[in-house]
PDB file of C-alpha atoms in Angstrom:
ATOM      1  CA  ASP A  23    -154.788 -77.930 205.570  1.00 65.00           C
ATOM      2  CA  THR A  24    -153.775 -76.567 202.190  1.00 71.00           C
ATOM      3  CA  ALA A  25    -150.733 -78.418 200.861  1.00 93.00           C
ATOM      4  CA  VAL A  26    -149.527 -75.913 198.252  1.00 96.00           C
ATOM      5  CA  SER A  27    -150.897 -72.398 198.498  1.00 96.00           C
ATOM      6  CA  GLN A  28    -150.429 -69.360 196.299  1.00 96.00           C
ATOM      7  CA  THR A  29    -151.222 -65.700 196.756  1.00 97.00           C
ATOM      8  CA  PRO A  30    -152.849 -63.858 195.221  1.00 97.00           C
ATOM      9  CA  LYS A  31    -155.381 -65.976 193.352  1.00 96.00           C
ATOM     10  CA  TYR A  32    -156.137 -63.156 190.925  1.00 97.00           C
ATOM     11  CA  LEU A  33    -153.836 -60.360 189.869  1.00 97.00           C
ATOM     12  CA  VAL A  34    -154.862 -57.590 187.480  1.00 97.00           C
ATOM     13  CA  THR A  35    -152.252 -55.001 186.633  1.00 97.00           C
ATOM     14  CA  GLN A  36    -151.105 -52.646 183.910  1.00 97.00           C
ATOM     15  CA  MET A  37    -148.277 -53.038 181.453  1.00 97.00           C
ATOM     16  CA  GLY A  38    -144.939 -51.958 182.804  1.00 97.00           C
ATOM     17  CA  ASN A  39    -145.718 -52.730 186.433  1.00 97.00           C
ATOM     18  CA  ASP A  40    -143.741 -55.093 188.653  1.00 98.00           C
ATOM     19  CA  LYS A  41    -145.570 -57.801 190.583  1.00 97.00           C
ATOM     20  CA  SER A  42    -144.854 -60.823 192.750  1.00 98.00           C
ATOM     21  CA  ILE A  43    -146.620 -64.128 193.322  1.00 98.00           C
ATOM     22  CA  LYS A  44    -145.960 -66.073 196.493  1.00 98.00           C
ATOM     23  CA  CYS A  45    -146.027 -69.832 196.989  1.00 97.00           C
ATOM     24  CA  GLU A  46    -145.804 -71.906 200.140  1.00 97.00           C
ATOM     25  CA  GLN A  47    -145.936 -75.658 200.675  1.00 97.00           C
ATOM     26  CA  ASN A  48    -146.441 -77.437 203.987  1.00 96.00           C
ATOM     27  CA  LEU A  49    -145.658 -80.929 202.693  1.00 95.00           C
ATOM     28  CA  GLY A  50    -142.013 -80.890 203.713  1.00 94.00           C
ATOM     29  CA  HIS A  51    -140.946 -81.304 200.083  1.00 94.00           C
ATOM     30  CA  ASP A  52    -137.455 -80.461 198.885  1.00 91.00           C
ATOM     31  CA  THR A  53    -138.305 -79.363 195.340  1.00 92.00           C
ATOM     32  CA  MET A  54    -140.571 -76.577 194.133  1.00 94.00           C
ATOM     33  CA  TYR A  55    -141.582 -75.415 190.652  1.00 94.00           C
ATOM     34  CA  TRP A  56    -143.258 -72.661 188.693  1.00 96.00           C
ATOM     35  CA  TYR A  57    -145.359 -73.543 185.634  1.00 96.00           C
ATOM     36  CA  LYS A  58    -147.151 -71.257 183.210  1.00 96.00           C
ATOM     37  CA  GLN A  59    -150.502 -72.199 181.676  1.00 96.00           C
ATOM     38  CA  ASP A  60    -151.401 -70.188 178.607  1.00 94.00           C
ATOM     39  CA  SER A  61    -154.811 -69.312 177.214  1.00 93.00           C
ATOM     40  CA  LYS A  62    -154.968 -72.653 175.380  1.00 92.00           C
ATOM     41  CA  LYS A  63    -154.312 -74.425 178.699  1.00 93.00           C
ATOM     42  CA  PHE A  64    -150.858 -75.568 177.659  1.00 94.00           C
ATOM     43  CA  LEU A  65    -148.594 -76.052 180.683  1.00 94.00           C
ATOM     44  CA  LYS A  66    -144.876 -75.408 180.573  1.00 92.00           C
ATOM     45  CA  ILE A  67    -142.272 -75.405 183.296  1.00 92.00           C
ATOM     46  CA  MET A  68    -140.466 -72.165 184.028  1.00 94.00           C
ATOM     47  CA  PHE A  69    -138.248 -72.815 187.044  1.00 92.00           C
ATOM     48  CA  SER A  70    -137.432 -75.425 189.639  1.00 90.00           C
ATOM     49  CA  TYR A  71    -135.626 -75.184 192.952  1.00 89.00           C
ATOM     50  CA  ASN A  72    -134.240 -78.042 195.012  1.00 87.00           C
ATOM     51  CA  ASN A  73    -133.281 -77.177 198.575  1.00 84.00           C
ATOM     52  CA  LYS A  74    -133.213 -73.489 197.637  1.00 82.00           C
ATOM     53  CA  GLU A  75    -130.908 -74.143 194.660  1.00 86.00           C
ATOM     54  CA  LEU A  76    -132.075 -73.359 191.116  1.00 87.00           C
ATOM     55  CA  ILE A  77    -132.006 -76.580 189.091  1.00 85.00           C
ATOM     56  CA  ILE A  78    -134.259 -75.784 186.136  1.00 83.00           C
ATOM     57  CA  ASN A  79    -134.313 -72.460 184.343  1.00 83.00           C
ATOM     58  CA  GLU A  80    -136.212 -72.727 181.107  1.00 84.00           C
ATOM     59  CA  THR A  81    -136.081 -70.190 178.315  1.00 80.00           C
ATOM     60  CA  VAL A  82    -137.911 -67.514 180.217  1.00 88.00           C
ATOM     61  CA  PRO A  83    -137.382 -63.747 179.830  1.00 91.00           C
ATOM     62  CA  ASN A  84    -135.066 -62.422 182.512  1.00 92.00           C
ATOM     63  CA  ARG A  85    -137.913 -60.160 183.621  1.00 96.00           C
ATOM     64  CA  PHE A  86    -139.015 -63.260 185.541  1.00 96.00           C
ATOM     65  CA  SER A  87    -136.978 -63.931 188.668  1.00 94.00           C
ATOM     66  CA  PRO A  88    -137.720 -66.714 191.135  1.00 94.00           C
ATOM     67  CA  LYS A  89    -136.581 -66.526 194.726  1.00 93.00           C
ATOM     68  CA  SER A  90    -136.573 -69.271 197.315  1.00 93.00           C
ATOM     69  CA  PRO A  91    -135.996 -67.939 200.837  1.00 91.00           C
ATOM     70  CA  ASP A  92    -136.339 -71.427 202.288  1.00 92.00           C
ATOM     71  CA  LYS A  93    -137.405 -74.930 201.227  1.00 91.00           C
ATOM     72  CA  ALA A  94    -141.086 -74.198 201.893  1.00 94.00           C
ATOM     73  CA  HIS A  95    -141.345 -71.021 199.846  1.00 95.00           C
ATOM     74  CA  LEU A  96    -140.814 -70.131 196.211  1.00 96.00           C
ATOM     75  CA  ASN A  97    -141.793 -66.691 194.986  1.00 96.00           C
ATOM     76  CA  LEU A  98    -141.971 -65.366 191.455  1.00 97.00           C
ATOM     77  CA  HIS A  99    -141.201 -61.737 190.711  1.00 97.00           C
ATOM     78  CA  ILE A 100    -142.036 -60.263 187.330  1.00 97.00           C
ATOM     79  CA  ASN A 101    -140.643 -56.929 186.167  1.00 97.00           C
ATOM     80  CA  SER A 102    -142.003 -54.690 183.435  1.00 97.00           C
ATOM     81  CA  LEU A 103    -145.116 -56.757 182.825  1.00 97.00           C
ATOM     82  CA  GLU A 104    -146.227 -57.258 179.220  1.00 97.00           C
ATOM     83  CA  LEU A 105    -149.576 -58.238 177.702  1.00 96.00           C
ATOM     84  CA  GLY A 106    -148.129 -61.635 176.782  1.00 95.00           C
ATOM     85  CA  ASP A 107    -147.464 -62.407 180.445  1.00 96.00           C
ATOM     86  CA  SER A 108    -151.190 -62.845 181.004  1.00 97.00           C
ATOM     87  CA  ALA A 109    -151.644 -66.475 182.008  1.00 97.00           C
ATOM     88  CA  VAL A 110    -152.276 -68.725 184.970  1.00 97.00           C
ATOM     89  CA  TYR A 111    -149.146 -69.419 186.996  1.00 98.00           C
ATOM     90  CA  PHE A 112    -148.976 -72.604 189.027  1.00 97.00           C
ATOM     91  CA  CYS A 113    -146.633 -73.440 191.831  1.00 97.00           C
ATOM     92  CA  ALA A 114    -145.910 -77.108 192.542  1.00 96.00           C
ATOM     93  CA  SER A 115    -143.760 -79.183 194.858  1.00 95.00           C
ATOM     94  CA  SER A 116    -142.407 -82.718 195.050  1.00 93.00           C
ATOM     95  CA  GLN A 117    -140.656 -84.897 197.601  1.00 91.00           C
ATOM     96  CA  ALA A 118    -137.792 -85.679 195.264  1.00 82.00           C
ATOM     97  CA  VAL A 119    -136.739 -85.113 191.677  1.00 74.00           C
ATOM     98  CA  ARG A 120    -138.500 -87.822 189.650  1.00 75.00           C
ATOM     99  CA  VAL A 121    -141.763 -88.265 191.484  1.00 85.00           C
ATOM    100  CA  GLU A 122    -145.255 -86.833 191.343  1.00 90.00           C
ATOM    101  CA  GLN A 123    -145.703 -83.123 191.792  1.00 93.00           C
ATOM    102  CA  TYR A 124    -148.443 -81.422 193.789  1.00 95.00           C
ATOM    103  CA  PHE A 125    -149.907 -78.234 192.436  1.00 96.00           C
ATOM    104  CA  GLY A 126    -151.252 -75.084 194.005  1.00 96.00           C
ATOM    105  CA  PRO A 127    -154.567 -73.493 192.980  1.00 95.00           C
ATOM    106  CA  GLY A 128    -152.939 -71.111 190.516  1.00 96.00           C
ATOM    107  CA  THR A 129    -152.652 -67.343 190.148  1.00 97.00           C
ATOM    108  CA  ARG A 130    -154.504 -65.814 187.223  1.00 97.00           C
ATOM    109  CA  LEU A 131    -152.462 -62.843 186.024  1.00 98.00           C
ATOM    110  CA  THR A 132    -154.122 -60.358 183.696  1.00 98.00           C
ATOM    111  CA  VAL A 133    -152.033 -57.575 182.218  1.00 97.00           C
ATOM    112  CA  THR A 134    -153.985 -54.696 180.671  1.00 97.00           C
TER     113      THR A 134
ATOM    114  CA  ALA B  29    -136.225 -85.135 174.643  1.00 73.00           C
ATOM    115  CA  GLN B  30    -139.412 -86.704 175.892  1.00 80.00           C
ATOM    116  CA  SER B  31    -142.838 -85.626 174.738  1.00 88.00           C
ATOM    117  CA  VAL B  32    -146.487 -86.498 175.184  1.00 93.00           C
ATOM    118  CA  THR B  33    -149.311 -86.497 172.639  1.00 95.00           C
ATOM    119  CA  GLN B  34    -152.921 -86.566 173.708  1.00 97.00           C
ATOM    120  CA  LEU B  35    -155.218 -87.633 170.891  1.00 93.00           C
ATOM    121  CA  GLY B  36    -158.413 -85.661 170.914  1.00 92.00           C
ATOM    122  CA  SER B  37    -158.578 -82.227 172.474  1.00 94.00           C
ATOM    123  CA  HIS B  38    -162.270 -82.791 173.225  1.00 97.00           C
ATOM    124  CA  VAL B  39    -164.000 -86.010 174.218  1.00 97.00           C
ATOM    125  CA  SER B  40    -167.717 -86.222 174.887  1.00 97.00           C
ATOM    126  CA  VAL B  41    -169.427 -89.197 176.540  1.00 97.00           C
ATOM    127  CA  SER B  42    -172.804 -89.947 178.048  1.00 97.00           C
ATOM    128  CA  GLU B  43    -173.179 -90.432 181.761  1.00 97.00           C
ATOM    129  CA  GLY B  44    -172.539 -94.089 182.545  1.00 97.00           C
ATOM    130  CA  ALA B  45    -170.508 -94.695 179.394  1.00 98.00           C
ATOM    131  CA  LEU B  46    -166.877 -95.745 179.183  1.00 98.00           C
ATOM    132  CA  VAL B  47    -164.308 -92.975 179.331  1.00 98.00           C
ATOM    133  CA  LEU B  48    -161.156 -93.424 177.223  1.00 98.00           C
ATOM    134  CA  LEU B  49    -158.595 -90.643 177.031  1.00 98.00           C
ATOM    135  CA  ARG B  50    -155.571 -91.369 174.883  1.00 98.00           C
ATOM    136  CA  CYS B  51    -151.956 -90.555 175.630  1.00 97.00           C
ATOM    137  CA  ASN B  52    -148.837 -91.562 173.715  1.00 96.00           C
ATOM    138  CA  TYR B  53    -145.351 -90.719 174.903  1.00 92.00           C
ATOM    139  CA  SER B  54    -141.963 -90.430 173.370  1.00 88.00           C
ATOM    140  CA  SER B  55    -138.949 -91.155 175.521  1.00 78.00           C
ATOM    141  CA  SER B  56    -135.565 -92.733 174.905  1.00 72.00           C
ATOM    142  CA  VAL B  57    -135.597 -94.271 178.365  1.00 73.00           C
ATOM    143  CA  PRO B  58    -138.332 -95.807 180.517  1.00 75.00           C
ATOM    144  CA  PRO B  59    -140.471 -92.874 181.504  1.00 82.00           C
ATOM    145  CA  TYR B  60    -142.429 -91.944 184.568  1.00 89.00           C
ATOM    146  CA  LEU B  61    -145.974 -91.123 183.458  1.00 93.00           C
ATOM    147  CA  PHE B  62    -148.765 -89.236 185.162  1.00 95.00           C
ATOM    148  CA  TRP B  63    -152.360 -88.238 184.619  1.00 97.00           C
ATOM    149  CA  TYR B  64    -153.623 -85.030 186.178  1.00 98.00           C
ATOM    150  CA  VAL B  65    -157.146 -83.565 186.242  1.00 97.00           C
ATOM    151  CA  GLN B  66    -157.982 -79.869 186.298  1.00 97.00           C
ATOM    152  CA  TYR B  67    -161.468 -78.776 187.285  1.00 94.00           C
ATOM    153  CA  PRO B  68    -162.582 -75.290 186.222  1.00 90.00           C
ATOM    154  CA  ASN B  69    -160.612 -72.529 187.931  1.00 86.00           C
ATOM    155  CA  GLN B  70    -158.656 -74.981 190.031  1.00 90.00           C
ATOM    156  CA  GLY B  71    -155.153 -76.397 190.185  1.00 92.00           C
ATOM    157  CA  LEU B  72    -154.051 -79.770 188.904  1.00 95.00           C
ATOM    158  CA  GLN B  73    -154.862 -82.867 190.918  1.00 96.00           C
ATOM    159  CA  LEU B  74    -152.901 -86.076 190.512  1.00 96.00           C
ATOM    160  CA  LEU B  75    -155.098 -88.940 189.285  1.00 97.00           C
ATOM    161  CA  LEU B  76    -152.486 -91.655 189.003  1.00 96.00           C
ATOM    162  CA  LYS B  77    -148.859 -92.370 188.203  1.00 94.00           C
ATOM    163  CA  TYR B  78    -146.729 -95.046 186.529  1.00 92.00           C
ATOM    164  CA  THR B  79    -143.208 -95.468 187.852  1.00 85.00           C
ATOM    165  CA  SER B  80    -142.094 -98.807 186.344  1.00 77.00           C
ATOM    166  CA  ALA B  81    -143.914-101.056 188.789  1.00 76.00           C
ATOM    167  CA  ALA B  82    -147.252-102.606 187.740  1.00 85.00           C
ATOM    168  CA  THR B  83    -148.297-101.736 184.197  1.00 89.00           C
ATOM    169  CA  LEU B  84    -151.955-101.370 185.172  1.00 94.00           C
ATOM    170  CA  VAL B  85    -152.248 -98.434 187.527  1.00 95.00           C
ATOM    171  CA  LYS B  86    -155.315 -97.601 189.558  1.00 95.00           C
ATOM    172  CA  GLY B  87    -155.979 -94.037 190.573  1.00 95.00           C
ATOM    173  CA  ILE B  88    -158.540 -91.946 192.365  1.00 95.00           C
ATOM    174  CA  ASN B  89    -162.190 -91.498 191.411  1.00 94.00           C
ATOM    175  CA  GLY B  90    -162.349 -94.877 189.648  1.00 96.00           C
ATOM    176  CA  PHE B  91    -159.795 -94.062 186.959  1.00 97.00           C
ATOM    177  CA  GLU B  92    -157.066 -96.397 185.795  1.00 97.00           C
ATOM    178  CA  ALA B  93    -154.392 -96.422 183.120  1.00 97.00           C
ATOM    179  CA  GLU B  94    -152.328 -99.115 181.429  1.00 95.00           C
ATOM    180  CA  PHE B  95    -148.706 -98.642 180.426  1.00 94.00           C
ATOM    181  CA  LYS B  96    -148.006-100.378 177.099  1.00 93.00           C
ATOM    182  CA  LYS B  97    -144.369-100.122 176.139  1.00 90.00           C
ATOM    183  CA  SER B  98    -144.883-101.716 172.718  1.00 90.00           C
ATOM    184  CA  GLU B  99    -147.437 -99.044 171.841  1.00 93.00           C
ATOM    185  CA  THR B 100    -145.749 -96.228 173.830  1.00 92.00           C
ATOM    186  CA  SER B 101    -149.157 -95.524 175.287  1.00 95.00           C
ATOM    187  CA  PHE B 102    -150.631 -94.703 178.673  1.00 96.00           C
ATOM    188  CA  HIS B 103    -154.374 -94.366 178.038  1.00 97.00           C
ATOM    189  CA  LEU B 104    -156.720 -93.332 180.849  1.00 98.00           C
ATOM    190  CA  THR B 105    -160.000 -95.182 181.329  1.00 98.00           C
ATOM    191  CA  LYS B 106    -163.010 -95.224 183.591  1.00 98.00           C
ATOM    192  CA  PRO B 107    -165.787 -97.803 183.175  1.00 97.00           C
ATOM    193  CA  SER B 108    -168.682 -95.463 183.915  1.00 97.00           C
ATOM    194  CA  ALA B 109    -168.592 -91.693 183.559  1.00 97.00           C
ATOM    195  CA  HIS B 110    -170.155 -89.365 186.124  1.00 97.00           C
ATOM    196  CA  MET B 111    -171.178 -85.775 185.576  1.00 96.00           C
ATOM    197  CA  ARG B 112    -168.528 -84.742 188.100  1.00 96.00           C
ATOM    198  CA  ASP B 113    -165.800 -86.185 185.820  1.00 97.00           C
ATOM    199  CA  ALA B 114    -166.213 -83.275 183.413  1.00 97.00           C
ATOM    200  CA  ALA B 115    -162.839 -81.521 183.473  1.00 97.00           C
ATOM    201  CA  GLU B 116    -159.566 -81.063 181.616  1.00 97.00           C
ATOM    202  CA  TYR B 117    -157.220 -84.046 181.733  1.00 98.00           C
ATOM    203  CA  PHE B 118    -153.474 -83.856 181.228  1.00 97.00           C
ATOM    204  CA  CYS B 119    -151.017 -86.634 180.567  1.00 97.00           C
ATOM    205  CA  ALA B 120    -147.437 -85.845 181.598  1.00 94.00           C
ATOM    206  CA  VAL B 121    -144.029 -87.513 181.425  1.00 91.00           C
ATOM    207  CA  ILE B 122    -140.727 -87.286 183.244  1.00 87.00           C
ATOM    208  CA  GLY B 123    -137.910 -88.845 181.254  1.00 72.00           C
ATOM    209  CA  GLU B 124    -134.534 -89.992 182.542  1.00 63.00           C
ATOM    210  CA  THR B 125    -132.712 -87.012 181.120  1.00 61.00           C
ATOM    211  CA  SER B 126    -135.245 -84.394 182.107  1.00 57.00           C
ATOM    212  CA  GLY B 127    -134.555 -84.365 185.809  1.00 64.00           C
ATOM    213  CA  SER B 128    -137.716 -83.227 187.498  1.00 70.00           C
ATOM    214  CA  ARG B 129    -139.170 -81.502 184.457  1.00 81.00           C
ATOM    215  CA  LEU B 130    -142.788 -82.560 183.844  1.00 88.00           C
ATOM    216  CA  THR B 131    -143.627 -82.375 180.145  1.00 90.00           C
ATOM    217  CA  PHE B 132    -147.371 -82.095 179.624  1.00 94.00           C
ATOM    218  CA  GLY B 133    -149.630 -83.040 176.761  1.00 95.00           C
ATOM    219  CA  GLU B 134    -151.994 -80.448 175.385  1.00 96.00           C
ATOM    220  CA  GLY B 135    -154.871 -81.677 177.470  1.00 97.00           C
ATOM    221  CA  THR B 136    -158.231 -83.302 176.728  1.00 97.00           C
ATOM    222  CA  GLN B 137    -161.470 -81.620 177.715  1.00 97.00           C
ATOM    223  CA  LEU B 138    -163.940 -84.274 178.858  1.00 97.00           C
ATOM    224  CA  THR B 139    -167.633 -83.452 178.604  1.00 97.00           C
ATOM    225  CA  VAL B 140    -170.180 -85.761 180.242  1.00 97.00           C
ATOM    226  CA  ASN B 141    -173.713 -85.529 178.891  1.00 96.00           C
ATOM    227  CA  PRO B 142    -176.756 -86.461 180.991  1.00 94.00           C
TER     228      PRO B 142
END
C-alpha cells in the first residue's frame, strides 16, 4: 500500500492557468507538508498542516493556497501559474512535529 | 536558524569502495538530523535519523552515520558501495525553534563506477 500518494505525477500547463495537486496519506499521521524542489534539486518547505490547522506558511506567493479537508489529505492549489513555478512538488507527512517525515513520489509541474 | 551544509555536490566512488558523504549542521540547540535518499524520478526515502539517542545511527541499505557534536557533523558512510546506491543524498535538520520544518542541505549526487 502506498503510504503518501500524490496526483497527478506529471502536470504540464500554460502560463496563467490554475491547477491543483492532491495528496493523501494512509499512515494515520497528524501533520502534512508541501515542499518545492527546484531545478537544482534544492528542497524548501512551503506549508505545513497539523490536524487540519496551518502551522507553517513560508514566504510563498499567495497564488499558492493549501487546503486540508481532513487529516489524511492536503491539497495545493496554484492560481495564475508562472514559468518560475515549474518544479517538483513533494507532499510529506509525519506522526508528530519533530520526527521523521515520509515523502510522496512528487508531482513534476511544467509551466509553458 | 538552523542550517545544513553538504560538502561536495558530486561524489564518485568505485563499486566496493567506501562511501563517505559529508554533512555539517548549524543549530543553537541539539538538533534532530536525518539523511534521505532520492533515486531518479522518485520521492525521498528516509535512510536514517538521529534524535539524541545513540550517536552512531544505523540505517537501511547498510548505511550509517555518526553524530559528532564537537565537529557539528553527521557524515553518512557505507563500507562497500553498490551500483544501486547511485542516487542523490540529502542531509536535513530540525532544530528546536523550527517546529516541524525540515531544512535540507543542497544534496550530494553519488555516482558508483563499475
